[in-house]
Every structure is written in structure tokens, then in C-alpha cells.
């Protein structure tokens, strides 16, 4: 099966947007990381923006980037949101509140604690009523999200994949390590719009012993390994360099997702 990538968005260390990502990944060895800019919040009222958690802000930022890159409106675009750990900052705050007498759990924090909260903010900010799926598969969450998006997209029904993960608070960092904030979005279509970044040919099947696709730069490889959403970096590298290659994401249970990036001659 083939699917086109009509655009993408990214936000991570030294990668404030898709254009910066293109420059960084076409000169991979010179990448040194850097600060992560604050995510932008568009489409929310002042009250909603105050309640919007940081995870949802990353989702809104990269999702909007990908829509603009593809030239799409949000209405009618199905979304798949994938995160290895969800919002660990809110989890930490809720656990502390429950462990402190008297218990005073914030309604806003409780409201934002569900795994699909970011999807809810996406619908509010964009006005989209299209279906949204939120999933998690720990360190394999990007591959799980990509597989879900690839099986969701259909003729006349584009899909936006958004993957995100943020470092946890200190108490949770002892058991869940995420090195740096990272979020990415891919606009997927089966209608092969003109100007698409690439066409993907993909398959899911038994693992054949191949390892996961890696990055040549030690700094980028550390970022890839340090954040579940950053497992997308080999795919971003192929897109930014116009490189046809076969990428793989193996699952611990033995399956593997293989994706070939194809470009017009």
C-alpha cells in the first residue's frame, strides 16, 4: 500500500519548525541540538489557553505546522495522537494532591489527566469534528501511531499523525527517562497531492532480525533513543534529504513496520 506525506511539522531541541529541521537533517553531522522554543497556542480562548497543558500545546503547534505545510484545513482530517507516557507533569501533580491532607484535587488537572485530553484541545482549537484516536505503546509509540495512521487514511479521508513526549518531573524521572521535549506531525493522504514531500510504501509483518533505523549523528541518535516521539527521526531525515530508503521499526513482540520512502525522479 502507498500513502503520500503532504507535509510535516516538528518541534524539538534546535528544531523549531519544519524548515529548520530540513536544514539540520541535510547536514546531519553538524547538528548540535539547542533550546526548544515555547509551543504556540492558536484557536483557543484566553480561558481555554490558561487551562491547556503543555503536552496539548505541543500537539497544537506541530499539528498546525503540518496542516499549513499540506495546505489543508483541519475540518475533515482524522487525527491519530501517539505518546509514550502522556502527561507526566499532570500525573505527578495529581498524585501529590492525593497524597496530601486534606485532599484537594484540581478539577482542571483531573480533566486534563486523561490520555486523550490533547485530542480534545485539538478539536476545540481547530473546530474539527473528525475522528481522533489517542494511543500509547511506551517506547514503540511512534511506530504504533504511524501504523494506526497508515491503516486509517483512505481515499478522500486524509489523516494527521501527531506524536509527542515531554520529560517528566524529577520524582518520575527516576523510573521514566525522556531526555528532551519532542513533537512531530505528518499529514498523510492517499490522494497524492501535487507537491507531496514523499510517497510511502509500507508493510507490517514478522521481524526478520533487522534493527531499528538509526541516525548517523551521535547527538541525533541520542535524541532518537531518548524520546519515543523522536523515533521518527530516520523518516524525517529521508524526507529532508529526498532520499529513497527502507526504514524499519521492530516491536518487542516480534512484529515489524517497514516503510519505504519514494520520491519522484
mmCIF file of C-alpha atoms in Angstrom, residues 83-187:
data_model
loop_
_atom_site.group_PDB
_atom_site.id
_atom_site.type_symbol
_atom_site.label_atom_id
_atom_site.label_comp_id
_atom_site.label_asym_id
_atom_site.label_seq_id
_atom_site.Cartn_x
_atom_site.Cartn_y
_atom_site.Cartn_z
ATOM 1 C CA UNK A 83 2.529 9.435 23.209
ATOM 2 C CA UNK A 84 4.695 7.012 25.108
ATOM 3 C CA UNK A 85 3.876 8.414 28.535
ATOM 4 C CA UNK A 86 1.135 11.001 28.177
ATOM 5 C CA UNK A 87 1.213 14.000 30.508
ATOM 6 C CA UNK A 88 3.535 13.036 33.356
ATOM 7 C CA UNK A 89 3.533 16.543 34.834
ATOM 8 C CA UNK A 90 -0.206 16.344 35.460
ATOM 9 C CA UNK A 91 0.138 12.783 36.768
ATOM 10 C CA UNK A 92 2.745 14.000 39.252
ATOM 11 C CA UNK A 93 0.561 16.899 40.434
ATOM 12 C CA UNK A 94 -2.498 14.683 40.869
ATOM 13 C CA UNK A 95 -0.563 12.044 42.804
ATOM 14 C CA UNK A 96 0.877 14.710 45.108
ATOM 15 C CA UNK A 97 -2.594 16.147 45.699
ATOM 16 C CA UNK A 98 -3.991 12.691 46.564
ATOM 17 C CA UNK A 99 -1.116 12.072 48.981
ATOM 18 C CA UNK A 100 -1.592 15.385 50.827
ATOM 19 C CA UNK A 101 -4.207 16.002 53.523
ATOM 20 C CA UNK A 102 -6.690 17.443 53.087
ATOM 21 C CA UNK A 103 -7.120 16.085 49.575
ATOM 22 C CA UNK A 104 -7.889 18.912 47.148
ATOM 23 C CA UNK A 105 -7.733 17.639 43.596
ATOM 24 C CA UNK A 106 -7.945 20.361 40.975
ATOM 25 C CA UNK A 107 -10.916 19.833 38.593
ATOM 26 C CA UNK A 108 -8.816 21.256 35.755
ATOM 27 C CA UNK A 109 -5.924 18.881 36.430
ATOM 28 C CA UNK A 110 -8.326 15.941 36.733
ATOM 29 C CA UNK A 111 -9.970 16.992 33.449
ATOM 30 C CA UNK A 112 -6.576 17.148 31.727
ATOM 31 C CA UNK A 113 -5.291 13.853 33.148
ATOM 32 C CA UNK A 114 -6.943 11.558 30.584
ATOM 33 C CA UNK A 115 -4.751 10.339 27.728
ATOM 34 C CA UNK A 116 -6.990 11.873 25.059
ATOM 35 C CA UNK A 117 -7.001 15.382 26.593
ATOM 36 C CA UNK A 118 -4.667 16.669 23.872
ATOM 37 C CA UNK A 119 -7.085 15.356 21.246
ATOM 38 C CA UNK A 120 -9.882 17.271 22.928
ATOM 39 C CA UNK A 121 -7.917 20.504 22.835
ATOM 40 C CA UNK A 122 -7.146 19.850 19.163
ATOM 41 C CA UNK A 123 -10.864 19.612 18.401
ATOM 42 C CA UNK A 124 -11.615 22.789 20.369
ATOM 43 C CA UNK A 125 -8.782 24.808 18.811
ATOM 44 C CA UNK A 126 -9.429 23.745 15.208
ATOM 45 C CA UNK A 127 -13.183 23.264 15.305
ATOM 46 C CA UNK A 128 -12.703 19.832 13.747
ATOM 47 C CA UNK A 129 -15.315 17.170 14.422
ATOM 48 C CA UNK A 130 -13.358 14.455 12.630
ATOM 49 C CA UNK A 131 -12.460 11.276 14.500
ATOM 50 C CA UNK A 132 -9.460 11.350 16.844
ATOM 51 C CA UNK A 133 -7.581 8.338 18.192
ATOM 52 C CA UNK A 134 -5.172 8.591 21.149
ATOM 53 C CA UNK A 135 -2.828 5.692 21.827
ATOM 54 C CA UNK A 136 0.320 4.682 23.658
ATOM 55 C CA UNK A 137 2.830 1.862 23.261
ATOM 56 C CA UNK A 138 5.614 3.050 25.571
ATOM 57 C CA UNK A 139 8.892 3.371 23.601
ATOM 58 C CA UNK A 140 7.239 1.960 20.461
ATOM 59 C CA UNK A 141 4.544 4.636 20.440
ATOM 60 C CA UNK A 142 5.701 6.387 17.251
ATOM 61 C CA UNK A 143 5.638 3.146 15.260
ATOM 62 C CA UNK A 144 2.252 2.230 16.760
ATOM 63 C CA UNK A 145 0.881 5.663 15.864
ATOM 64 C CA UNK A 146 2.304 5.506 12.353
ATOM 65 C CA UNK A 147 0.792 2.057 11.807
ATOM 66 C CA UNK A 148 -2.579 3.303 13.086
ATOM 67 C CA UNK A 149 -2.446 6.351 10.802
ATOM 68 C CA UNK A 150 -1.415 4.290 7.775
ATOM 69 C CA UNK A 151 -4.384 1.986 8.301
ATOM 70 C CA UNK A 152 -6.752 4.905 8.979
ATOM 71 C CA UNK A 153 -6.043 7.063 5.922
ATOM 72 C CA UNK A 154 -8.307 6.322 2.957
ATOM 73 C CA UNK A 155 -9.228 7.902 -0.416
ATOM 74 C CA UNK A 156 -10.875 11.223 0.363
ATOM 75 C CA UNK A 157 -10.069 10.829 4.067
ATOM 76 C CA UNK A 158 -6.665 12.321 4.978
ATOM 77 C CA UNK A 159 -5.094 11.673 8.357
ATOM 78 C CA UNK A 160 -2.818 13.706 10.610
ATOM 79 C CA UNK A 161 -0.398 11.755 12.797
ATOM 80 C CA UNK A 162 0.934 13.645 15.842
ATOM 81 C CA UNK A 163 3.490 12.101 18.205
ATOM 82 C CA UNK A 164 4.768 13.837 21.326
ATOM 83 C CA UNK A 165 6.591 13.209 24.602
ATOM 84 C CA UNK A 166 7.983 15.556 27.256
ATOM 85 C CA UNK A 167 10.463 14.966 30.097
ATOM 86 C CA UNK A 168 8.793 14.017 33.396
ATOM 87 C CA UNK A 169 9.112 15.824 36.740
ATOM 88 C CA UNK A 170 12.056 14.827 38.935
ATOM 89 C CA UNK A 171 10.186 12.210 41.002
ATOM 90 C CA UNK A 172 9.015 10.297 37.914
ATOM 91 C CA UNK A 173 12.324 10.767 36.069
ATOM 92 C CA UNK A 174 13.753 8.052 38.312
ATOM 93 C CA UNK A 175 11.563 5.463 36.576
ATOM 94 C CA UNK A 176 10.763 7.098 33.221
ATOM 95 C CA UNK A 177 13.530 8.893 31.358
ATOM 96 C CA UNK A 178 12.743 11.260 28.477
ATOM 97 C CA UNK A 179 15.774 13.332 27.544
ATOM 98 C CA UNK A 180 14.161 16.355 25.862
ATOM 99 C CA UNK A 181 10.776 17.597 24.607
ATOM 100 C CA UNK A 182 9.936 16.467 21.092
ATOM 101 C CA UNK A 183 6.811 16.509 18.935
ATOM 102 C CA UNK A 184 6.185 15.765 15.269
ATOM 103 C CA UNK A 185 3.208 15.720 12.906
ATOM 104 C CA UNK A 186 2.775 14.134 9.467
ATOM 105 C CA UNK A 187 -0.092 14.932 7.085
#
